[in-house]
Short mmCIF file of C-alpha atoms and ligand atoms in Angstrom, two decimals:
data_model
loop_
_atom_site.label_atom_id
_atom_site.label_comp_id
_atom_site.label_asym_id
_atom_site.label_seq_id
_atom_site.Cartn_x
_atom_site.Cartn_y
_atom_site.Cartn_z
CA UNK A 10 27.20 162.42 118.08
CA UNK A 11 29.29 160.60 115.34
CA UNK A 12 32.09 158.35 116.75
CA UNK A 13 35.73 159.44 115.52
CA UNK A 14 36.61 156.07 113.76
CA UNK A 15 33.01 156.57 111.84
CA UNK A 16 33.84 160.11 110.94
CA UNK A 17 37.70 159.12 109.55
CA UNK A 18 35.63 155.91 107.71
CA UNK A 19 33.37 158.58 105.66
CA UNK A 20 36.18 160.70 104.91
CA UNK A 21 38.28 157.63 103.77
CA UNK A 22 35.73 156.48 101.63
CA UNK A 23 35.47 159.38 99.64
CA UNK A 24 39.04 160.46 99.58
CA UNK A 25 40.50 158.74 95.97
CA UNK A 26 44.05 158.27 95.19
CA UNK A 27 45.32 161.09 92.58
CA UNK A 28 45.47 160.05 89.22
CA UNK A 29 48.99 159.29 88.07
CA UNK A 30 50.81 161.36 86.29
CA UNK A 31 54.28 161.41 84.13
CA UNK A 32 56.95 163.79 86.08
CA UNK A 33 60.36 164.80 85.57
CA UNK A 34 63.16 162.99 88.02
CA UNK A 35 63.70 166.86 89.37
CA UNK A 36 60.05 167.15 90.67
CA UNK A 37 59.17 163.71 91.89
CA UNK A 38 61.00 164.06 95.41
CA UNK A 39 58.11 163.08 97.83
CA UNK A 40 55.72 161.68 95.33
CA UNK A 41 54.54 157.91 95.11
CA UNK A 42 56.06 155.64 92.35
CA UNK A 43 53.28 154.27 90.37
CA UNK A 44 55.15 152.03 87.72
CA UNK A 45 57.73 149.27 88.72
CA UNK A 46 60.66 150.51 87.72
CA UNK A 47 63.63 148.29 86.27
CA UNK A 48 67.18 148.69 85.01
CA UNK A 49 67.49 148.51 80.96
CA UNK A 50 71.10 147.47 81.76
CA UNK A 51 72.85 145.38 84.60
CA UNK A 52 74.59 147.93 87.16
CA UNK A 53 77.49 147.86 87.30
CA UNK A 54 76.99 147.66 83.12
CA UNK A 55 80.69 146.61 83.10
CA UNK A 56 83.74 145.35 85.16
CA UNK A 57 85.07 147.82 86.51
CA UNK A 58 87.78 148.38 89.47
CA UNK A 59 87.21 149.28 93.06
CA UNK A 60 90.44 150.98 94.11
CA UNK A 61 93.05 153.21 92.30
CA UNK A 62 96.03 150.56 91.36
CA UNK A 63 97.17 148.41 89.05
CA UNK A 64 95.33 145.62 86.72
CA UNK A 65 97.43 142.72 86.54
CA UNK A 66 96.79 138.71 85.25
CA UNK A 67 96.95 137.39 89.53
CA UNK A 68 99.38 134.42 88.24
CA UNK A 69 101.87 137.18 87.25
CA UNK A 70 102.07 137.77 91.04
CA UNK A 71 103.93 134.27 92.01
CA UNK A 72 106.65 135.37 93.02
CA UNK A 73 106.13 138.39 95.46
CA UNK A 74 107.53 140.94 95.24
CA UNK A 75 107.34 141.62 91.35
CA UNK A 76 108.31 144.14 89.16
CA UNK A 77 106.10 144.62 85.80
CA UNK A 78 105.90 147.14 82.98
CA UNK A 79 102.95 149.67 83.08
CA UNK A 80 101.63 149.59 78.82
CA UNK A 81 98.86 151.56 79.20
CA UNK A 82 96.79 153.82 81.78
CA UNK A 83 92.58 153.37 82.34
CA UNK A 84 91.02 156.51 84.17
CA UNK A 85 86.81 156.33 84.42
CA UNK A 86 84.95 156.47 81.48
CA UNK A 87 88.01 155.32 79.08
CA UNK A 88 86.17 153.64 76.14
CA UNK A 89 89.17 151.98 74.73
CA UNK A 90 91.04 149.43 76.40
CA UNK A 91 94.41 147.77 75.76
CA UNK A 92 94.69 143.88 76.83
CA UNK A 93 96.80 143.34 79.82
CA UNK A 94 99.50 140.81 78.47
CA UNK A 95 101.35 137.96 80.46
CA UNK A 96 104.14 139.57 82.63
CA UNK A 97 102.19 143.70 81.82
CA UNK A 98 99.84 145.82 84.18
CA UNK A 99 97.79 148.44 83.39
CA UNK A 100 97.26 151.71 85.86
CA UNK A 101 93.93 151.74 86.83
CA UNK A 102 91.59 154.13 88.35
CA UNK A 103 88.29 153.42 90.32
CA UNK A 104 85.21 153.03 88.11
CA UNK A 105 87.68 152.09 85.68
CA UNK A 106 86.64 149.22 82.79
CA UNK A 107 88.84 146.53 83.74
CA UNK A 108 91.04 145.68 80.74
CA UNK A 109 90.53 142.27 78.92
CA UNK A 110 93.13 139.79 80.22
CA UNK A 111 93.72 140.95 83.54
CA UNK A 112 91.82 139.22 86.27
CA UNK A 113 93.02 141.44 89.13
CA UNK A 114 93.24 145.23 90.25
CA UNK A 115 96.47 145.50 93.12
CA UNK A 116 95.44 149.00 94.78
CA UNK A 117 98.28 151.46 94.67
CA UNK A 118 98.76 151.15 98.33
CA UNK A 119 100.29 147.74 97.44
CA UNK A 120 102.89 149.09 95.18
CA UNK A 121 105.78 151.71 94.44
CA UNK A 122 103.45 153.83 93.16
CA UNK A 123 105.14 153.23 89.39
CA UNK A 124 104.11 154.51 86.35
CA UNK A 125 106.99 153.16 83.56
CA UNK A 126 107.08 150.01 85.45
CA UNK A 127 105.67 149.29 89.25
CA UNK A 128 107.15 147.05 91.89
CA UNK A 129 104.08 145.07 93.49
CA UNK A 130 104.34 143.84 97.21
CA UNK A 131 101.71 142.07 97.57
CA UNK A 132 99.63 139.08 95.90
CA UNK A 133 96.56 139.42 95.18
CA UNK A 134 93.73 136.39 94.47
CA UNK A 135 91.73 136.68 90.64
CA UNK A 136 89.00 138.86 91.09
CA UNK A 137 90.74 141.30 93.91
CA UNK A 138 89.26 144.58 93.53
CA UNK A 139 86.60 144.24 91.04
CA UNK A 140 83.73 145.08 90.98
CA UNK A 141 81.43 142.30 88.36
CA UNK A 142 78.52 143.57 85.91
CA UNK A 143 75.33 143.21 87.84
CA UNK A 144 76.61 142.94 90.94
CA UNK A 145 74.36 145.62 92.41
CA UNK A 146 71.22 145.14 89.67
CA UNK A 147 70.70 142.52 87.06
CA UNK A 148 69.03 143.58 83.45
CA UNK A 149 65.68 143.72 83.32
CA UNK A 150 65.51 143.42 87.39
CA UNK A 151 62.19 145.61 89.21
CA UNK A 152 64.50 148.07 91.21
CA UNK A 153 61.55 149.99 92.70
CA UNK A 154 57.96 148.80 93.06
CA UNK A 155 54.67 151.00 92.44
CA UNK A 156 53.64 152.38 95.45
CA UNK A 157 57.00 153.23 97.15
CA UNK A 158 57.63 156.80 97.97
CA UNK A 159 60.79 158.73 96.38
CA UNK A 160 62.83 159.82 98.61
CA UNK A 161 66.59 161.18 97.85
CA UNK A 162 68.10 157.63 97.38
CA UNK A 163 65.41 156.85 95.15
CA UNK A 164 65.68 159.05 93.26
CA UNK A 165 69.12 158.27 92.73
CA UNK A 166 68.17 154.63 92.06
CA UNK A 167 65.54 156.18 89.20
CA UNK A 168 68.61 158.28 87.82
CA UNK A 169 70.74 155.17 88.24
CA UNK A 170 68.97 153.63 85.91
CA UNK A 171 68.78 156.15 83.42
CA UNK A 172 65.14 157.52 83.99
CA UNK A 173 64.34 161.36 83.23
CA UNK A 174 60.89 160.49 84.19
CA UNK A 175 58.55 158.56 85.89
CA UNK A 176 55.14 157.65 86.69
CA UNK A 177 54.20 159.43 90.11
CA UNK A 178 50.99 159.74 92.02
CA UNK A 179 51.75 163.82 92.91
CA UNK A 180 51.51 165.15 96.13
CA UNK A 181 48.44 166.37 96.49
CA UNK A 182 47.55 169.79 96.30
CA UNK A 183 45.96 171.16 99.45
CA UNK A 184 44.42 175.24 99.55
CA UNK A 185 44.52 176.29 102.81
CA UNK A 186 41.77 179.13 103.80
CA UNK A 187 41.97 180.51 107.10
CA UNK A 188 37.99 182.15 108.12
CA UNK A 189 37.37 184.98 110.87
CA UNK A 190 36.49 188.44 110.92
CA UNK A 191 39.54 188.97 113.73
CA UNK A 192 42.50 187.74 111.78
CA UNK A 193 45.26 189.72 110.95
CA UNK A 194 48.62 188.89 109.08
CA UNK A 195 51.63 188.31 111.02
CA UNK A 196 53.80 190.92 111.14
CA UNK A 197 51.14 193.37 111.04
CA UNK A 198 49.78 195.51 114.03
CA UNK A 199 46.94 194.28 115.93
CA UNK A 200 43.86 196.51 116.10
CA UNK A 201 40.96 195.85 118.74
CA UNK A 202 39.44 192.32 118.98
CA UNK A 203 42.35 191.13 116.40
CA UNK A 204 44.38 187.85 116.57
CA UNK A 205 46.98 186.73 114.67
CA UNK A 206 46.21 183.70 112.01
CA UNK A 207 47.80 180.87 113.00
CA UNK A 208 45.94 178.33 111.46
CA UNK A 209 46.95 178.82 108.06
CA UNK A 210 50.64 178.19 109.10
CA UNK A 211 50.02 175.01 111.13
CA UNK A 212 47.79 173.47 108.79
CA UNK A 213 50.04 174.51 105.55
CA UNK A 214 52.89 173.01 107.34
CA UNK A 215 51.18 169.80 108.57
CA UNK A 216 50.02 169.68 105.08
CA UNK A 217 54.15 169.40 103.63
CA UNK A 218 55.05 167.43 106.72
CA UNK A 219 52.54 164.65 105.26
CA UNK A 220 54.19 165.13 101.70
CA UNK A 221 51.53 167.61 100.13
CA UNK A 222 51.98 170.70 98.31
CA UNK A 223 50.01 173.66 100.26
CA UNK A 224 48.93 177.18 99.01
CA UNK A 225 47.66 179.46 101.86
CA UNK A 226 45.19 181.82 100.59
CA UNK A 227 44.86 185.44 102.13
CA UNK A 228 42.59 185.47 105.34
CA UNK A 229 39.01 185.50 104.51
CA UNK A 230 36.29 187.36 106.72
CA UNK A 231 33.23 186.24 108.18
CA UNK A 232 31.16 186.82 104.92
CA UNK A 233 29.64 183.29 102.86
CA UNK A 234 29.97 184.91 99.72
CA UNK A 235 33.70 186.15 100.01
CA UNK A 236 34.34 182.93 101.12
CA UNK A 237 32.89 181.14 98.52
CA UNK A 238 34.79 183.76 96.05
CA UNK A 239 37.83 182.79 97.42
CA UNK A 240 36.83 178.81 97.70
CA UNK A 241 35.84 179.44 93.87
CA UNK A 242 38.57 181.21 92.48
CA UNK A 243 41.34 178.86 94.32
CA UNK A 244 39.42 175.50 93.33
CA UNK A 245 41.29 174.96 89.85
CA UNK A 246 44.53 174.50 91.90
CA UNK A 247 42.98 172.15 94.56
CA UNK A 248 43.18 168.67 94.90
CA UNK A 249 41.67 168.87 98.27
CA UNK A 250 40.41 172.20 100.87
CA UNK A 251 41.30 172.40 103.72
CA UNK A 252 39.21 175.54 106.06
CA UNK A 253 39.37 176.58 109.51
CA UNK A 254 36.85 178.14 111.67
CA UNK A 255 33.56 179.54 111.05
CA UNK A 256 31.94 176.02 111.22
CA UNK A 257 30.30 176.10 114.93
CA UNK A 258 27.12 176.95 116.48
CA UNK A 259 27.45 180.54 116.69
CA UNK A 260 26.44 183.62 114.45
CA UNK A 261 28.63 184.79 111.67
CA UNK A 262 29.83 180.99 110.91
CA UNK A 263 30.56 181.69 107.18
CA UNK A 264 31.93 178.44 106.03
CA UNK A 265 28.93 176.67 107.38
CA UNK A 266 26.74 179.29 106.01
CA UNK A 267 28.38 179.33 102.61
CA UNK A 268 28.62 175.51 101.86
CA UNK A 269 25.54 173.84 103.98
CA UNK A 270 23.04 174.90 101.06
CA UNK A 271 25.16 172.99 98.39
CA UNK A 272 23.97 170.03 99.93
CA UNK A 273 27.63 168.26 99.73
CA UNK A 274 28.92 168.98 102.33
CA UNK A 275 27.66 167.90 105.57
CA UNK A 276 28.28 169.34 109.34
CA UNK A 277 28.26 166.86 112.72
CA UNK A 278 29.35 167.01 116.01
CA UNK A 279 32.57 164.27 116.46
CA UNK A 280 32.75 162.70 119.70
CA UNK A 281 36.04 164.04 120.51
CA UNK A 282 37.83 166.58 122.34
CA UNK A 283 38.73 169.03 121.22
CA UNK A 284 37.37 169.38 117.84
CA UNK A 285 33.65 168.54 117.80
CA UNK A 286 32.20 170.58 115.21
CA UNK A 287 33.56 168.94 111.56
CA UNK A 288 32.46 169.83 108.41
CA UNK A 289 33.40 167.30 105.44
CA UNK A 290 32.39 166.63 102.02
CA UNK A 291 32.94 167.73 98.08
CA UNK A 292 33.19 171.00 95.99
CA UNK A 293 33.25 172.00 92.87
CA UNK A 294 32.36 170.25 89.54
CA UNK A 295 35.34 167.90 90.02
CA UNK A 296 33.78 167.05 93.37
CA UNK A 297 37.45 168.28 95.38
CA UNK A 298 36.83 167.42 98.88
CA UNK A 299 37.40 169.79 101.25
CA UNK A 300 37.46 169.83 105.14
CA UNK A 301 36.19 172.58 107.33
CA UNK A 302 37.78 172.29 110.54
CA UNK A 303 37.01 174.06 113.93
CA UNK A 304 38.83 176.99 114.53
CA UNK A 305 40.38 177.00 117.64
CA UNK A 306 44.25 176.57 117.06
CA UNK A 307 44.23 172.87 119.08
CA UNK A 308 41.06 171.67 117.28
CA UNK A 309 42.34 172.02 113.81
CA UNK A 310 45.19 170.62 114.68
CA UNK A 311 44.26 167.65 115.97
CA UNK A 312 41.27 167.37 113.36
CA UNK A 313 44.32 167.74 110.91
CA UNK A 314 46.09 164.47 112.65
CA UNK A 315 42.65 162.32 112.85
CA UNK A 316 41.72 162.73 109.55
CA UNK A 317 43.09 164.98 107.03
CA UNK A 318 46.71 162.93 107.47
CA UNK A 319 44.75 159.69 106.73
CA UNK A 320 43.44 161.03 103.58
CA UNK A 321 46.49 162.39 102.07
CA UNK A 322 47.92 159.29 102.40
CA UNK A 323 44.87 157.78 100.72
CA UNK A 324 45.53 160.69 97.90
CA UNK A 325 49.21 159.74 97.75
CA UNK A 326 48.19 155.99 96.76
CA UNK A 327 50.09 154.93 100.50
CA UNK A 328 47.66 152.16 102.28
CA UNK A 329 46.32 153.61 105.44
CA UNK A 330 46.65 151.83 108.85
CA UNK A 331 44.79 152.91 111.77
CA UNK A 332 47.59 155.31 113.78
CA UNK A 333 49.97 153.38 115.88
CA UNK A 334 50.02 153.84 119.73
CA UNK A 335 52.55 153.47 122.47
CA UNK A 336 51.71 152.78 125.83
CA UNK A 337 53.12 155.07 128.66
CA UNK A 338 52.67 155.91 132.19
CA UNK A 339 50.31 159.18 132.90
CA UNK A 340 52.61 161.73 135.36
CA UNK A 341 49.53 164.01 135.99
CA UNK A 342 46.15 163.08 136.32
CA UNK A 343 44.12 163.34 133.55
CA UNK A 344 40.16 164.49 132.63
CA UNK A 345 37.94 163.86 129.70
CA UNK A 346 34.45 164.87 129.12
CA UNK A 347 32.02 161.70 129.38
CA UNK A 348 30.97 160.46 125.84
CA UNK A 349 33.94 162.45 124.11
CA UNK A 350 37.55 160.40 123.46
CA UNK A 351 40.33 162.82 124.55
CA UNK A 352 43.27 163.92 122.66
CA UNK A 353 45.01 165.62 125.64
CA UNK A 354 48.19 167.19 124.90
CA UNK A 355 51.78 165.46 126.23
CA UNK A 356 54.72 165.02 126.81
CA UNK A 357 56.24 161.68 126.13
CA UNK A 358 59.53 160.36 127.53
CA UNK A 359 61.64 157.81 126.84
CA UNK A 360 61.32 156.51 130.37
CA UNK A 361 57.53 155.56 129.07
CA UNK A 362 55.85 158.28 131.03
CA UNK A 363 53.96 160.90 129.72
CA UNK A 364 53.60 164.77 130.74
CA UNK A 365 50.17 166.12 130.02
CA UNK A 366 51.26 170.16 129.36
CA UNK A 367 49.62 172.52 131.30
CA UNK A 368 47.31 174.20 129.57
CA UNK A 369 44.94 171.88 127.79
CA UNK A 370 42.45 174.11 126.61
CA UNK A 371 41.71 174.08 122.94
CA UNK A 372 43.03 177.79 122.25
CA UNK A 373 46.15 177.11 123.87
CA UNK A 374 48.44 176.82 121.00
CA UNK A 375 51.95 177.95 123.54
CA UNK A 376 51.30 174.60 125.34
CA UNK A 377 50.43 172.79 121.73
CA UNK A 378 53.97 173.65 120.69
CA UNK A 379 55.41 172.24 123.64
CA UNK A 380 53.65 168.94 123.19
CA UNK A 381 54.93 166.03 121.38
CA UNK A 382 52.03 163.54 121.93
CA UNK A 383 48.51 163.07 122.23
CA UNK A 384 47.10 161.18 124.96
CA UNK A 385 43.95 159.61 123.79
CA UNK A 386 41.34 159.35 126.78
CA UNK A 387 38.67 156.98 125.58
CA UNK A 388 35.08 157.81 125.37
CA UNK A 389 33.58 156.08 128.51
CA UNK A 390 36.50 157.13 130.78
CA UNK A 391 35.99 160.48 132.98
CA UNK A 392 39.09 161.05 135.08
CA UNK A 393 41.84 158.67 135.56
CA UNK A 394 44.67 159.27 138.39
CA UNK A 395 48.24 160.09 138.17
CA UNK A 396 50.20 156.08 137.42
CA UNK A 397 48.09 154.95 135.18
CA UNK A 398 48.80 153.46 131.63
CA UNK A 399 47.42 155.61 128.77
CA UNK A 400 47.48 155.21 125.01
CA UNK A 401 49.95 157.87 123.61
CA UNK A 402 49.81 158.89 119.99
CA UNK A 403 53.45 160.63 119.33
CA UNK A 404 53.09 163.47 116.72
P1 AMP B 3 35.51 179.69 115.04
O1 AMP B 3 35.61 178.23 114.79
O2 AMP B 3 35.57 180.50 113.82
O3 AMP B 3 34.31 180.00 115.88
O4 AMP B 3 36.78 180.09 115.91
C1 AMP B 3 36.99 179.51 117.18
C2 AMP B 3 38.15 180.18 117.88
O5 AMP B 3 39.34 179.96 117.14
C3 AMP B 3 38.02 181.68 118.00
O6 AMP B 3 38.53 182.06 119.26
C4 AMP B 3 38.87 182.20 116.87
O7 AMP B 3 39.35 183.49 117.12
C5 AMP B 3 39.99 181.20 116.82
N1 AMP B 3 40.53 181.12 115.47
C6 AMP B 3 39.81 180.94 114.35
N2 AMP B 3 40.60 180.93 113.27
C7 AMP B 3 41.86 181.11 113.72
C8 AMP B 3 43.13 181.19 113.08
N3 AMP B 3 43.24 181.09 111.75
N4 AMP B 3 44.23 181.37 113.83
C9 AMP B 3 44.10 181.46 115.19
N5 AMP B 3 42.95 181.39 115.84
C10 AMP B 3 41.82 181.22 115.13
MG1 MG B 4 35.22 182.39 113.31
#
C-alpha cells in the first residue's frame, strides 16, 4: 500500500498553478494576485481635512477665544480653492482639500457653529486635523504583492488605487461528478435500493470553501461510457475533476472501468482510513487532472481534505505547507486498523480534549456533520486508551 504523504507528493507534483489571467476588479474576489500592485499616485493624493470644521492659519488662534470671518466654504471633491488669509477661515468638510494658507482644520465641535463669521474656543497646533498626501501610500509604493489572495479589503486597496483590473491566478474550476447506479436527486422520492447523492454537495462545497469555482454535473450511473460522456462533454469547463465512487474492488466500478484503459490515470490502495481506494491522474488533451475518490460519504471527504485541498492551493499559486496539527487529550478510546493512519472523526474543545463522535464508520455522514476535527491515528498504532494525547487536525 502507498503511504498518504507519498500519495499527496504525486498529486502535488502534477498539480500546476493556473495560468494567470487579466480580470475585472468585480470578479477577482477570492483569486490570487499575480502582479505587484502599486499606487500611480500618493494616497491621500492631497491634503485634505479629517473632521467637519473650520481651516484656519493656527497663529490666528493666539488669543483664545477668537472670532474670524468665514470667506469661503470647501465640501469634498471642491476643485477650486480660495487661500485662507491672515485673520480668515474657511468651512471645511472631511475629505476636504485643505485650502492654501491655512495650516489647521478646528472641528466644528470647537466652535459656534458659524457660517458669516465663527467664534473658535479652542487652539489648535499647525497641522490639527489634517490628513498629509501619502500618509497612507507613497507614489509608486508596491501596495499588494503577487501571490496574496483578494479578499474584500483588497479589493478595496486595488480600487483605491484606481485599478479596473488585475492580474489574477483564477480560482480554479473544479466539475464535480457524482457515480452510482442508486443515486437519486434530493428532493425527489426514493425508489428501492436508492440513496440520496450527497457527495456532489459536500465535495462542491469543500470545493468553494477552498476558494474554487464548482459545477456539479447531474448524477451519472454505473455505466463507463456514460461516464466518460459526461467526463467528455464537461472537460472544456474543467480545470481539475473531481469523481466519487465507482473506484473500488467490486463489480459495476465505472470510473475505474472507464479511465484505467487510458493509461493516465492510475488506481492504489492509500494507507489510510477511511479512504483506501484513490484514483489520480490526467484527462483530456489538456492533461486536466482529475481525482476519483471513494464513495462512501466519509471517504471522499476526507480524501477531499488530504489531497484535493493541497492541490487547489497549488492551482491557486498559494505555497502549500504540510496541514497544521494541534495536540489534544483523547476523551474516548480510540482504534485504528494496523498499517492504516486514522482520520477518526472529533470533537475538539477548547479545554484541549477531543470527542471522537460516535459513529465512525465511513458511511456515517450524521456523525461527519457533527465533527469538527480529525484525529489522525498513526500507522503503527492499534488502539490507544481514553487520556492520551492525539494529533487533531481541525476542519
Ligand atoms: P462506491 O465507491 O461506488 O462503491 O460506493 C461506496 C458507498 O458509498 C456505497 O454505499 C454508495 O452507495 C455510497 N455512495 C456512493 N456515491 C455516493 C454519493 N454521491 N452520495 C452518497 N453516498 C454515496
Ligand atoms: Mg458505486
Amino acid at each position: 500500500m502507498k503511504s498518504v504523504d507519498a500519495h499527496l507528493a504525486e498529486v502535488l507534483a502534477t498539480i500546476r498553478p493556473l495560468a494567470p489571467l487579466e480580470m475585472e476588479l468585480e470578479r477577482a474576489l477570492g483569486t490570487t494576485l499575480a502582479e505587484d500592485v502599486s499606487s500611480p499616485v500618493p494616497l491621500p493624493p492631497f491634503d485634505n481635512s479629517a473632521m467637519d470644521g473650520y481651516a484656519v492659519r493656527s497663529a490666528d488662534l493666539a488669543g483664545i477665544p477668537v472670532t474670524l470671518p468665514v470667506v469661503d466654504d470647501v465640501a469634498a471633491g471642491s476643485g477650486e480653492l480660495r487661500a485662507v488669509g491672515p485673520g480668515h477661515t474657511v468651512r471645511i468638510m472631511t475629505g476636504a482639500p485643505v485650502p492654501p494658507g491655512a495650516d489647521a482644520v478646528v472641528p466644528v465641535e470647537w466652535t459656534d457653529g458659524g457660517t458669516a463669521s465663527v467664534v473658535i474656543n479652542r487652539g489648535a497646533a499647525a497641522g490639527n486635523a489634517i490628513r498629509r498626501a501619502g500618509e497612507d501610500v507613497q507614489a509608486g509604493e508596491i501596495v499588494l504583492k503577487s501571490g496574496t489572495v483578494i479578499g474584500p479589503t483588497q479589493l478595496g486597496i486595488l480600487a483605491g488605487v484606481g485599478r479596473r483590473r488585475v492580474w489574477v491566478r483564477p480560482r480554479p474550476r473544479v466539475v464535480v461528478i457524482a457515480t452510482g447506479a442508486e443515486l437519486v436527486e434530493p428532493g425527489t422520492t426514493l425508489g428501492p435500493g436508492q440513496i440520496w447523492d450527497s457527495n456532489s454537495y459536500t465535495l462542491a462545497a469543500a470545493v468553494r470553501h477552498a476558494g474554487g469555482e464548482s459545477f456539479r454535473v447531474g448524477i451519472v450511473g454505473d455505466d463507463p461510457v456514460d461516464f466518460l460522456d459526461q467526463l467528455d462533454a464537461q472537460l472544456v469547463r474543467a480545470d481539475l475533476v473531481i469523481t466519487s465512487g465507482g473506484v473500488s474492488m467490486g463489480a459495476y466500478e465505472p470510473v475505474k472501468e472507464a479511465l484505467s484503459p487510458l493509461g493516465t490515470v492510475r488506481f492504489e490502495r492509500v494507507a489510510m482510513q477511511p479512504g483506501m481506494p484513490q484514483g489520480f491522474g490526467v484527462v483530456g488533451e489538456d492533461h486536466v487532472p482529475i481525482f476519483a475518490l471513494p464513495g462512501n460519504p466519509v471517504s471522499s471527504f476526507v480524501s477531499f481534505v488530504l489531497f484535493v485541498e493541497p492541490a487547489l492551493r497549488k492551482m491557486k499559486g498559494l505555497p502549500v505547507a504540510p496541514h497544521t496539527l494541534t495536540r489534544a487529550t483523547t476523551v474516548g478510546p480510540l482504534r485504528s486498523p494496523e498499517g492504516r493512519r486514522s482520520y477518526l472523526r472529533g470533537v475538539l474543545s477548547s479545554d484541549g480534549t477531543v470527542a471522537p463522535v460516535h459513529g465512525q464508520g465511513s458511511h456515517q455522514l450524521a456523525a461527519l456533520a457533527t465533527a469538527n476535527s480529525l484525529i489522525v491515528v498513526p500507522e503503527d498504532v492499534t488502539e490507544l486508551p481514553a487520556g492520551t494525547v492525539v494529533e487533531v487536525l481541525p476542519l
